[in-house]
Every structure is written in C-alpha cells, then in structure tokens.
mmCIF file of C-alpha atoms in Angstrom:
data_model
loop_
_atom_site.group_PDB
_atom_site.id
_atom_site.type_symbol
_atom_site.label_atom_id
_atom_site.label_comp_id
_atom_site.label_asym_id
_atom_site.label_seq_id
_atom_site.Cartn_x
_atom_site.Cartn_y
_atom_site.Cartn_z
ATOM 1 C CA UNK A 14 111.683 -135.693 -16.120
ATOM 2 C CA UNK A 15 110.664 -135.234 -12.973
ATOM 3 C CA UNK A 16 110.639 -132.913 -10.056
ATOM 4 C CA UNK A 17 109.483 -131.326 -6.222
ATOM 5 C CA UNK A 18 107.108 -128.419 -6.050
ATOM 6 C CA UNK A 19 106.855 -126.783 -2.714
ATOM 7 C CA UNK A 20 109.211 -129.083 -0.856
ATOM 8 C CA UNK A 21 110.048 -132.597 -0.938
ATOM 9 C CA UNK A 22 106.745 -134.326 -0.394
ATOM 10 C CA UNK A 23 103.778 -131.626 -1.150
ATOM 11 C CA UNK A 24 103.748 -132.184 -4.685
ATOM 12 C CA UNK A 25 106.154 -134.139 -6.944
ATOM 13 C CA UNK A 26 106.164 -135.639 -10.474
ATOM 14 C CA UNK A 27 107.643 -138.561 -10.989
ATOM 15 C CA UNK A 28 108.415 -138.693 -14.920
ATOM 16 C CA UNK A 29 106.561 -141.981 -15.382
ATOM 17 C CA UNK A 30 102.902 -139.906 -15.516
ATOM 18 C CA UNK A 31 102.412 -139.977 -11.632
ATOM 19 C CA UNK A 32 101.913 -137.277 -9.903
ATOM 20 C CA UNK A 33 102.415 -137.797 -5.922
ATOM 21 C CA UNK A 34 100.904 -135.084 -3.316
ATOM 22 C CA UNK A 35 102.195 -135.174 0.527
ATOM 23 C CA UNK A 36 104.366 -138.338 -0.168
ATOM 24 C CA UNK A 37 107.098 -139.582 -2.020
ATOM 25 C CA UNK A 38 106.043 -143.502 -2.825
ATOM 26 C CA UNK A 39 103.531 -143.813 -5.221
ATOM 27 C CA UNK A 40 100.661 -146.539 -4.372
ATOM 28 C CA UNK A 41 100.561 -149.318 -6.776
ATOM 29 C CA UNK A 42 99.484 -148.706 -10.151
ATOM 30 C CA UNK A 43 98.174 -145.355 -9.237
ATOM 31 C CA UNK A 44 98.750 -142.429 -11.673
ATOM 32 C CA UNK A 45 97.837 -140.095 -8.709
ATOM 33 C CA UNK A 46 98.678 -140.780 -5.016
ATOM 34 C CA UNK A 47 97.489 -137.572 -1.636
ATOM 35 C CA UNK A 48 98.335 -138.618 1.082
ATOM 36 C CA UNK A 49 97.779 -136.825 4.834
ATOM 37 C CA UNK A 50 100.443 -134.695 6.019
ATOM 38 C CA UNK A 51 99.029 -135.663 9.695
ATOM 39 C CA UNK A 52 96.768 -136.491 11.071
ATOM 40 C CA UNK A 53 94.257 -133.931 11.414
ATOM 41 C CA UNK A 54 94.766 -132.892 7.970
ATOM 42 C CA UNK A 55 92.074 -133.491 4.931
ATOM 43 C CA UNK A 56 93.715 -135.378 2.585
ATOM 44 C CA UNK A 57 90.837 -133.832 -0.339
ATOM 45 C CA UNK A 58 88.394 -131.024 -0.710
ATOM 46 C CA UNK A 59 86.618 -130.182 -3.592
ATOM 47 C CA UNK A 60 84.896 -126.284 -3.625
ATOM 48 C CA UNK A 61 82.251 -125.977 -6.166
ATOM 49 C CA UNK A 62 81.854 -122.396 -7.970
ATOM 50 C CA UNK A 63 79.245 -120.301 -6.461
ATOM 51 C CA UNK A 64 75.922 -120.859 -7.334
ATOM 52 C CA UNK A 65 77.633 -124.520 -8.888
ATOM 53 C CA UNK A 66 75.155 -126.245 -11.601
ATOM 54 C CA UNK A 67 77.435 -129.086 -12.708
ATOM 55 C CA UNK A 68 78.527 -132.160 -10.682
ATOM 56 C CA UNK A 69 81.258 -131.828 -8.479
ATOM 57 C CA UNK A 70 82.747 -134.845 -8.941
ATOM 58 C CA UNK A 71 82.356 -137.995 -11.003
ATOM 59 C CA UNK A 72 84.123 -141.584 -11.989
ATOM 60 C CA UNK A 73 83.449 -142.615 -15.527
ATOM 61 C CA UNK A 74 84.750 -145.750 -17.570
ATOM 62 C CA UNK A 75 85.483 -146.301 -20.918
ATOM 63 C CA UNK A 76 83.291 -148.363 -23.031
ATOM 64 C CA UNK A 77 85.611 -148.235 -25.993
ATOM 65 C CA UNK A 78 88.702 -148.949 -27.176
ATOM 66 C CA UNK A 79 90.128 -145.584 -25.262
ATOM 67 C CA UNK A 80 90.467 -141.977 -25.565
ATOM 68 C CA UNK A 81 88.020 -139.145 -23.698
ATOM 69 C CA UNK A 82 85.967 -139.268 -26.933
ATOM 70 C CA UNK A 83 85.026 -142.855 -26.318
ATOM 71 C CA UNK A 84 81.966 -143.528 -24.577
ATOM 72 C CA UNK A 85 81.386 -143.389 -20.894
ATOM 73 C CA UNK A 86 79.887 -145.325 -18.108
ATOM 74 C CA UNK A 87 79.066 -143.351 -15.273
ATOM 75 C CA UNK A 88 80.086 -144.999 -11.630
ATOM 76 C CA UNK A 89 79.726 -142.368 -9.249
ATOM 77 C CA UNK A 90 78.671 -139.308 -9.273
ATOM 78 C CA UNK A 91 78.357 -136.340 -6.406
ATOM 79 C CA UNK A 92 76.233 -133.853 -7.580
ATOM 80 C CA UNK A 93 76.061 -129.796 -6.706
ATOM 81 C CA UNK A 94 73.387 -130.277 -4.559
ATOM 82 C CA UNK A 95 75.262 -132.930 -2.500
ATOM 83 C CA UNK A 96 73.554 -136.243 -3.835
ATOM 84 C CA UNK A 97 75.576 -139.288 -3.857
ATOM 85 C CA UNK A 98 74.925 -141.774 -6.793
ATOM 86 C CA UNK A 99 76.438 -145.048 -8.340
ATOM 87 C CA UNK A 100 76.210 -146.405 -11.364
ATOM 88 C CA UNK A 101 73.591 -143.000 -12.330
ATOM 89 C CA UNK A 102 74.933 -139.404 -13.317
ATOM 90 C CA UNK A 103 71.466 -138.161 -12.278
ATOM 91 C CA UNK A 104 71.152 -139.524 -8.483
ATOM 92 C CA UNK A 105 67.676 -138.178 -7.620
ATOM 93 C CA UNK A 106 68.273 -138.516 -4.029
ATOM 94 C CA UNK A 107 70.780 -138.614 -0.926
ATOM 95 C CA UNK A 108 72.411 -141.947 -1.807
ATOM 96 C CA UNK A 109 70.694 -143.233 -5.244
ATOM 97 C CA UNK A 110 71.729 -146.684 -6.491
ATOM 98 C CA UNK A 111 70.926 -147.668 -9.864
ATOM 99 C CA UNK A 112 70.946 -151.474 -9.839
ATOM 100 C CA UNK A 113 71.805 -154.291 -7.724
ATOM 101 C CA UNK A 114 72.713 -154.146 -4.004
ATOM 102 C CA UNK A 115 75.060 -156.587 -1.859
ATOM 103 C CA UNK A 116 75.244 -155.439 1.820
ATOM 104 C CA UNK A 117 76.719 -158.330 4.086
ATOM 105 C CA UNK A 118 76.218 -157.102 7.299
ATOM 106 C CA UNK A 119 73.742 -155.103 9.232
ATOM 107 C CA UNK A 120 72.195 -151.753 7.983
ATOM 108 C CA UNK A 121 70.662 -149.047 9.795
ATOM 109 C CA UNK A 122 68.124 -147.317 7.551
ATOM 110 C CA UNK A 123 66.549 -143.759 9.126
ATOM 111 C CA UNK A 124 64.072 -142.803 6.587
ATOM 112 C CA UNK A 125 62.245 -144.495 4.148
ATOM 113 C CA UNK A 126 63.449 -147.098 1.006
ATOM 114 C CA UNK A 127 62.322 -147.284 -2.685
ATOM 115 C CA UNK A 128 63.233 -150.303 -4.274
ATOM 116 C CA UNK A 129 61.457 -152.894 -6.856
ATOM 117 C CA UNK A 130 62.988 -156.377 -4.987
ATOM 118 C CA UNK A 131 64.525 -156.643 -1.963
ATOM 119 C CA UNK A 132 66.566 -160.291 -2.261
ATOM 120 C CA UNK A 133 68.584 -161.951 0.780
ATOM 121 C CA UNK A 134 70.434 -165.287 0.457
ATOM 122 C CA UNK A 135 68.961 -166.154 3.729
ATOM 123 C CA UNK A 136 66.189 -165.072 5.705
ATOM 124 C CA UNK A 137 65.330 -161.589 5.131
ATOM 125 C CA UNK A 138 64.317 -159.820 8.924
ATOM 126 C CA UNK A 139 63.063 -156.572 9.944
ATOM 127 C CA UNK A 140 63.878 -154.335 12.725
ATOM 128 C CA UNK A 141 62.164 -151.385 14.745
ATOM 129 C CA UNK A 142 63.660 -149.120 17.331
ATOM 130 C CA UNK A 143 66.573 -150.560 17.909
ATOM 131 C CA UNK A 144 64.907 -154.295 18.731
ATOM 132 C CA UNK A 145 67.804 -156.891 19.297
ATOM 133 C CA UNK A 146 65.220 -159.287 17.433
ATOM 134 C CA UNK A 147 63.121 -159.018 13.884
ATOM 135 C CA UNK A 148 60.007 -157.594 13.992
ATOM 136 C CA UNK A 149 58.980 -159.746 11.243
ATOM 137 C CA UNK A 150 61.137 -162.094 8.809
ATOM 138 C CA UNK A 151 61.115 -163.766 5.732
ATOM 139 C CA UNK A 152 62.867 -167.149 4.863
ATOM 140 C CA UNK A 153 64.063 -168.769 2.189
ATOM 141 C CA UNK A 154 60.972 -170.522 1.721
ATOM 142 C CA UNK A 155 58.477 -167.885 1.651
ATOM 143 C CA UNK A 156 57.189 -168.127 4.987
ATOM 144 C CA UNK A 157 56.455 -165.015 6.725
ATOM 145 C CA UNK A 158 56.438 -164.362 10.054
ATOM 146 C CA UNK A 159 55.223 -161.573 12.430
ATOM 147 C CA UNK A 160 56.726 -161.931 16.018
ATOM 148 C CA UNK A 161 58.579 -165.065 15.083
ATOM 149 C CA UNK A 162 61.688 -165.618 13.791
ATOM 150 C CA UNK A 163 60.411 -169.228 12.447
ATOM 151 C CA UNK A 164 57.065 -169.338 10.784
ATOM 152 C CA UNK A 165 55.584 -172.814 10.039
ATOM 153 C CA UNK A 166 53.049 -171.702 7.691
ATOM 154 C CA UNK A 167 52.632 -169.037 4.681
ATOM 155 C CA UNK A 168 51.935 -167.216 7.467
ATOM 156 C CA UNK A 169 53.173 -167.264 10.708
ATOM 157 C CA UNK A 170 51.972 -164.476 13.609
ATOM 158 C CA UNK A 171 52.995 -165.472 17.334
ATOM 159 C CA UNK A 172 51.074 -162.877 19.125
ATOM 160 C CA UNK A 173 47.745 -160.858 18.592
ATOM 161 C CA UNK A 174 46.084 -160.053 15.052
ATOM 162 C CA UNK A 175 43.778 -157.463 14.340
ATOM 163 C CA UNK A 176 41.879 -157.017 11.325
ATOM 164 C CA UNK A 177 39.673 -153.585 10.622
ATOM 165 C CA UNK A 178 38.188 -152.154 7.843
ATOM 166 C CA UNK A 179 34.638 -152.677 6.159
ATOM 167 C CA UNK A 180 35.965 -154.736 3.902
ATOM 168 C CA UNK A 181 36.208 -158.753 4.320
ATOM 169 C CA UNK A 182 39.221 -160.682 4.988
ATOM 170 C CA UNK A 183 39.744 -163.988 3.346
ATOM 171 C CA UNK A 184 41.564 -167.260 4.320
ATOM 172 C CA UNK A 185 41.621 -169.874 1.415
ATOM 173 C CA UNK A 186 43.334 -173.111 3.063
ATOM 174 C CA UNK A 187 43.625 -173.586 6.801
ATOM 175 C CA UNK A 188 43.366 -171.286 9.741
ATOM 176 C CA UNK A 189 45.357 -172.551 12.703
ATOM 177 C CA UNK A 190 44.429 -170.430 16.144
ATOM 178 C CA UNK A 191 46.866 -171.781 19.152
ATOM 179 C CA UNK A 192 45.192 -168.724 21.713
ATOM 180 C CA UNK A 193 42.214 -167.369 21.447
ATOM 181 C CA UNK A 194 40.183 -166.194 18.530
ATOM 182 C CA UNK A 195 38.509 -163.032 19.055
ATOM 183 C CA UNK A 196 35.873 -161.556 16.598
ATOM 184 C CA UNK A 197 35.180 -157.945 17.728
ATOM 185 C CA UNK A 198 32.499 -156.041 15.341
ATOM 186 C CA UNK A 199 31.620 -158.129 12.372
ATOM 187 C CA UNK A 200 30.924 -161.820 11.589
ATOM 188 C CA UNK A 201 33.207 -164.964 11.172
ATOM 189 C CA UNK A 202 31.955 -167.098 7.996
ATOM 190 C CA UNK A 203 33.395 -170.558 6.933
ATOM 191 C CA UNK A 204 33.243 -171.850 4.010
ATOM 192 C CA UNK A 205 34.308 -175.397 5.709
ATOM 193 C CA UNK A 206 32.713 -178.704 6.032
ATOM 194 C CA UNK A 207 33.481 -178.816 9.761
ATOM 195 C CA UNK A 208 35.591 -177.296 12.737
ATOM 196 C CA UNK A 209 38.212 -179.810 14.119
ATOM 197 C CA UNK A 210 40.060 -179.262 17.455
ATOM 198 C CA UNK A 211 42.728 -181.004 18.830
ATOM 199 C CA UNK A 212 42.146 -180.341 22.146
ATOM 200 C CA UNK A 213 39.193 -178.769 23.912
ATOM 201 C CA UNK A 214 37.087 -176.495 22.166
ATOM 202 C CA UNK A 215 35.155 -173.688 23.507
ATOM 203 C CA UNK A 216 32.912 -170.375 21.913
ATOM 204 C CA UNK A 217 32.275 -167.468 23.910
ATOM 205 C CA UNK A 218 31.265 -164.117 24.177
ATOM 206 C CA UNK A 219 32.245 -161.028 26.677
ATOM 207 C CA UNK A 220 29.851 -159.106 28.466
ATOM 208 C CA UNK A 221 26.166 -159.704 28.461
ATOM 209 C CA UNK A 222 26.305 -160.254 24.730
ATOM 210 C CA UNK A 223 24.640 -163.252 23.161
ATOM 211 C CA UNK A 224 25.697 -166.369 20.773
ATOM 212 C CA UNK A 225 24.196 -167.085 17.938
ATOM 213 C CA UNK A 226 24.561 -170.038 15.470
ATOM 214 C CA UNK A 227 23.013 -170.347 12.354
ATOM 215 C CA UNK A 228 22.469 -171.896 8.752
ATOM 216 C CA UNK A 229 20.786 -170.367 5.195
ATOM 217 C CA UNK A 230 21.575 -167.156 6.737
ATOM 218 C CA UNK A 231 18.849 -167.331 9.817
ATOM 219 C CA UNK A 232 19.466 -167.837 13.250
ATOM 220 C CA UNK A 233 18.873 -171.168 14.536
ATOM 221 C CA UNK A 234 20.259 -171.547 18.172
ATOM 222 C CA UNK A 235 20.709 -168.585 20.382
ATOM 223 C CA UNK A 236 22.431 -168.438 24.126
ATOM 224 C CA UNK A 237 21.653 -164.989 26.114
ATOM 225 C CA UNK A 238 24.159 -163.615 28.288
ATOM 226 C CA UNK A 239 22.315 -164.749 31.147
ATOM 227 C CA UNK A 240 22.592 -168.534 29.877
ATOM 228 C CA UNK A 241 19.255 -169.010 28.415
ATOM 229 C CA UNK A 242 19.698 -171.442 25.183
ATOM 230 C CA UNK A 243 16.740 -170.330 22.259
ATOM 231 C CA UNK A 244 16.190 -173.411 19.241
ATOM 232 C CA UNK A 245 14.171 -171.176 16.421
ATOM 233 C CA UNK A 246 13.409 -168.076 18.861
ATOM 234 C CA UNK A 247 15.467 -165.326 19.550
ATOM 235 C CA UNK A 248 13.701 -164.583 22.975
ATOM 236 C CA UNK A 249 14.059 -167.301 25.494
ATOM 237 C CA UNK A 250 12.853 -166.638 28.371
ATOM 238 C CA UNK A 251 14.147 -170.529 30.091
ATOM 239 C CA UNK A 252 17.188 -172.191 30.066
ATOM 240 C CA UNK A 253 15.983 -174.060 27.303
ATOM 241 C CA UNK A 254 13.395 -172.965 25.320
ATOM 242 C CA UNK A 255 11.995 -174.446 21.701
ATOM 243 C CA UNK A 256 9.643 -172.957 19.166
ATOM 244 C CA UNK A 257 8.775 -175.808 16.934
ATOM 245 C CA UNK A 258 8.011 -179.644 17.418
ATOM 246 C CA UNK A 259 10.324 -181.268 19.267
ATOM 247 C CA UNK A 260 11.376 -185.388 18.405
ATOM 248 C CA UNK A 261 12.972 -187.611 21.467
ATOM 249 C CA UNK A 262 13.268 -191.296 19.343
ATOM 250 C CA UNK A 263 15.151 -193.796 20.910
ATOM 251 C CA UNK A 264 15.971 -194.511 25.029
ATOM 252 C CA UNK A 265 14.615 -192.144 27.465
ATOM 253 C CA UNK A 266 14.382 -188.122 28.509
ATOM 254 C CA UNK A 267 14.813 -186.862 31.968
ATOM 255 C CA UNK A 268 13.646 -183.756 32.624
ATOM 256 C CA UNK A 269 14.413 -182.361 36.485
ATOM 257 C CA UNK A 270 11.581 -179.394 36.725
ATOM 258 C CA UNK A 271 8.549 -178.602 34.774
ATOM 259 C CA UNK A 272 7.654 -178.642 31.414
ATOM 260 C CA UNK A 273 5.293 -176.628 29.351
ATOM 261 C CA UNK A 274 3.904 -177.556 26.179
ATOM 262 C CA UNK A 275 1.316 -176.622 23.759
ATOM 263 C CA UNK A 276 0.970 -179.863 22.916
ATOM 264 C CA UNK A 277 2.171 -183.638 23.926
ATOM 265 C CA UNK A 278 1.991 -186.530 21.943
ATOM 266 C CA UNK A 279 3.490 -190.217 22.862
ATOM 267 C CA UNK A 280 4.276 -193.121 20.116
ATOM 268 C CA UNK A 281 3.756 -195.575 23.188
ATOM 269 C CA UNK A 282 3.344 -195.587 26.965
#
C-alpha cells in the first residue's frame, strides 16, 4: 500500500513502486519524482562523507537482460573531487566527455580544449575576446581562412602575414599577393618559370637598402639606394654602370651624357 510521511506532499509512496517527494503527482513513467517546495528551495543535495573517496553520484545502464548483477554502462558520473563526466566513470577533468560531441549553438570556452577531431556540419569559425566575427574559419571544403570568413584558396589570409623562424617556409602551387609583399630578414626563392601580374608590378626596398637580382646563386643586377643600377658589379658608382662587354645589335642607342669605356668597337659606321 501506500502512504504520507511528514505531511501530505514531503514524502509519499504510492504502492505502484513510486516514491514522490514535495508533490503528490508523479511525472510520467518516473519511479521517483522531488519536486521544489518554493521557490527558493533546492530541490537535491548530495553531502559526500568526509574525506569522500568514491563518486558521489553516478547513472549507469544495463547491458543485460536486467538485474544489478548485469553489466553496466556508465553515463554520468560526478566524482568526489567535483569532476563532471559522461559516458566515463573516471572523468579526468572538470567536464570530461568520452566520445562524440553535438553542440548546436554557440559555446563559450575559457580555458583550453583536448580533443582528437573537431567536426562541424558547416563551417567551423573561431572566436577571440568576445569578437562578433571569426578570427579564422574553416568550411566545408577545406578552405581556411585567417581574417575572412570566405577563403578562395587552401588558404585564405585577408590582412598581414608574418613568417619568422630560421627555418624556410614553403609554397608548392600558387602564391597570390593582392597588397604588398614584404620580405624582412631573409631571402624570397622561386622555384617558378616566371612572375605574372595582372596589373602593375613593382619591387622595392625601404631605406637606403639595395636590390639585388640574381641567377646560379651570384648577383647579376644590383640597384643602390641612391638609384645607381650595377650589371656584374656590386659597386656602381653611375646610374648605370657595366662590368663586362656590352652588345647593342639592331636599330640605334641614345645616350644623353658621357660615356666611358675601356674599349669601343663598331660592326659598321
């Protein structure tokens, strides 16, 4: 049978295995309904021993045909030192996890995250301090980008780069630049047939440093910071000067100014 203890709604037994705390209507299909008294009122707390060593709570099913002496699967688990885990009975942290994730919505993580995969059924983003935009996303096709929300390449960075290190970064396909292409300490090597530019096209340096373009690994042409373009010397001292012979074949050569030769030799008149 059934029966009240301590009034009419703090505890009560219903006769049909349900045992009812601070109500008198079971919830559906539950063998155990609390309910709050009001609403400032805790409607559970659980008090470890002292000095407590086991779990303080934990939600097991069955994997047999039924019985406590059937085997378990562990669901949750709270542990004695306070951390929270699913589908473990040894969470190793705050909130452990032990298998897959669905979170529909937006998370705020303080802290760090260890996981094998992260997997999104759309683009995955990333947020910093609070930013109302990614920092960087990934989408569904693989393309990552870094200050845009809609990369067009592998990799997609709308903003500045900036590679250190003594070590050498490598680009194996193309290398599109819409800005400017800065190369700070270091040197740029391409392993390319040619550079193509869809509009103009322009090298330069800052300061008073110089330009240098070469081939085999040895300087070739030179420009000074002062303007002074060097063809196989590393000194000039004019706005243009050669070391080595020098072939004009075909129309004509104007030269405004002086020139100074070693030697001069003509094919004709």
């Amino acid at each position: 049978g059934g029966g009240s203890f301590g009034g009419a709604t703090t505890l009560t037994y219903t006769g049909a295995n349900e045992v009812l705390i601070g109500t008198t209507s079971p919830f559906a299909s539950t063998l155990t309904t609390i309910q709050a008294t009001s609403s400032n009122s805790i409607p559970l707390v659980i008090l470890g021993f002292p000095n407590q060593s086991a779990d303080l709570f934990r939600i097991s099913s069955l994997t047999g045909g039924g019985g406590v002496s059937q085997a378990t699967t562990t669901l949750l688990t709270v542990s004695s030192s306070g951390n929270f885990g699913l589908n473990t009975s040894t969470p190793g942290s705050l909130f452990s996890v032990h298998g897959p994730a669905l979170i529909n919505g937006t998370s705020t993580i303080i802290g760090g995250v260890l996981t094998p995969s992260i997997s999104a059924t759309g683009t995955l983003g990333f947020y910093t301090a609070g930013a109302a935009a990614p920092r960087m996303v990934i989408d569904s096709s693989g393309n990552v980008g870094i200050g845009s929300t809609s990369p067009q390449a592998t990799l997609g960075v709308n903003g500045t780069a900036l590679f250190t290190g003594t070590g050498t970064s490598t680009f194996e396909g193309n290398l599109h630049v819409w800005n400017n292409l800065q190369i700070g300490k270091g040197s740029l090597t391409l392993n390319t047939n040619e550079l193509t530019a869809s509009g103009a096209f322009g090298i330069k340096t800052t300061g008073s440093n110089t330009l240098t373009l070469g081939t085999n690994g040895e300087e070739r042409l030179i420009i000074t910071g002062a303007g002074n373009v060097g063809i196989n010397t590393s000194s000039p001292a004019s706005i243009l000067s050669l070391r080595g012979n020098l072939v004009l074949a075909g129309g004509s050569a104007e030269i405004l100014g002086g020139i100074r030769a070693s030697n001069i030799t003509a094919t004709s008149t």
